[in-house]
């Protein structure tokens, strides 16, 4: 009853704001909360939770009775590019990515 998303292109700090909202909730409650949340990370996390629920149903569990046991956001790759600055210099722009993993369990 696990699912993971690798290299989601949003910083882990912004993504954790959304994941803290759904920790400990049942799967239908979490999906309903994410449906009305106006954050960019809400849709991919909802897809990830529904994917973990589908994995659980494939193993013979009832997805409506499952709870979001743990959801972690870890640091992923950092894509860098350069920004031209004054006097011929360049400064790096770091585009941070995150790895998200969800574990569902019984109450």
Coordinates of C-alpha atoms in Angstrom, one line a residue:
X1 CA 0.0 0.0 0.0
X2 CA 2.7 2.4 -1.1
X3 CA 3.2 4.8 -3.9
X4 CA 5.9 7.3 -4.8
X5 CA 6.5 10.2 -7.0
X6 CA 10.1 11.0 -8.1
X7 CA 11.5 14.4 -9.2
X8 CA 8.3 16.4 -8.8
X9 CA 9.4 19.9 -9.9
X10 CA 8.4 21.9 -6.9
X11 CA 10.5 22.6 -3.9
X12 CA 10.1 20.3 -0.9
X13 CA 9.3 23.2 1.4
X14 CA 6.2 24.2 -0.6
X15 CA 5.2 20.6 -1.1
X16 CA 5.3 19.8 2.6
X17 CA 2.7 22.4 3.3
X18 CA 0.2 20.3 1.4
X19 CA 1.3 16.9 2.7
X20 CA 1.0 18.0 6.4
X21 CA -2.7 18.7 5.7
X22 CA -3.6 15.1 4.7
X23 CA -1.5 13.2 7.3
X24 CA -3.6 10.9 9.4
X25 CA -6.8 11.3 7.4
X26 CA -8.7 8.6 5.6
X27 CA -8.3 8.3 1.9
X28 CA -11.7 9.9 1.0
X29 CA -11.2 12.7 3.5
X30 CA -7.7 13.4 2.1
X31 CA -8.9 13.4 -1.5
X32 CA -11.8 15.8 -0.7
X33 CA -9.4 18.1 1.2
X34 CA -7.0 18.2 -1.7
X35 CA -9.7 18.8 -4.2
X36 CA -10.6 22.2 -2.8
X37 CA -7.0 23.3 -1.9
X38 CA -5.6 26.0 -4.1
X39 CA -2.0 24.9 -4.1
X40 CA -0.1 23.6 -7.1
X41 CA 1.0 20.4 -5.3
X42 CA -2.5 19.4 -4.4
X43 CA -3.3 17.7 -7.7
X44 CA -0.2 15.5 -7.9
X45 CA -0.5 14.5 -4.3
X46 CA -4.1 13.6 -4.8
X47 CA -3.1 11.4 -7.8
X48 CA -0.4 9.8 -5.6
X49 CA -2.9 8.9 -2.8
X50 CA -5.4 7.5 -5.3
X51 CA -2.6 5.4 -6.8
X52 CA -1.7 4.0 -3.4
X53 CA -5.4 3.3 -2.8
X54 CA -5.5 1.4 -6.1
X55 CA -2.4 -0.6 -5.1
X56 CA -4.2 -1.5 -1.9
X57 CA -7.3 -2.6 -3.7
X58 CA -5.2 -4.8 -5.9
X59 CA -3.9 -6.5 -2.8
X60 CA -7.5 -7.1 -1.6
X61 CA -7.9 -4.2 0.9
X62 CA -10.9 -1.8 1.2
X63 CA -9.5 1.6 0.1
X64 CA -12.2 3.6 2.0
X65 CA -11.1 2.2 5.3
X66 CA -7.4 3.0 4.8
X67 CA -5.6 6.0 6.5
X68 CA -2.7 8.0 5.2
X69 CA -0.2 6.5 7.6
X70 CA 2.9 8.4 6.5
X71 CA 3.6 10.8 3.7
X72 CA 7.2 12.1 3.3
X73 CA 8.7 14.7 1.1
X74 CA 12.5 14.4 0.5
X75 CA 14.9 16.5 -1.5
X76 CA 15.3 15.5 -5.1
X77 CA 17.5 16.7 -7.9
X78 CA 18.5 20.4 -8.2
X79 CA 18.5 21.7 -11.8
X80 CA 20.7 24.7 -12.3
X81 CA 20.8 27.4 -14.9
X82 CA 22.6 30.7 -15.1
X83 CA 21.1 34.2 -14.9
X84 CA 23.1 37.0 -16.5
X85 CA 24.0 39.9 -14.1
X86 CA 25.8 43.2 -14.3
X87 CA 29.5 43.5 -15.4
X88 CA 29.5 40.2 -17.3
X89 CA 28.9 38.0 -14.3
X90 CA 26.4 35.2 -13.9
X91 CA 24.6 33.8 -10.9
X92 CA 23.0 30.4 -10.6
X93 CA 19.3 29.7 -10.4
X94 CA 18.5 26.5 -8.6
X95 CA 15.3 24.7 -9.5
X96 CA 14.6 22.3 -6.6
X97 CA 12.7 19.1 -7.0
X98 CA 11.2 16.7 -4.5
X99 CA 10.6 13.0 -4.0
X100 CA 7.2 12.2 -2.4
X101 CA 6.3 8.8 -0.9
X102 CA 2.9 7.7 0.6
X103 CA 2.2 4.8 2.8
X104 CA -1.4 3.8 3.6
X105 CA -2.4 1.6 6.5
X106 CA -5.4 0.5 8.5
X107 CA -6.9 2.5 11.4

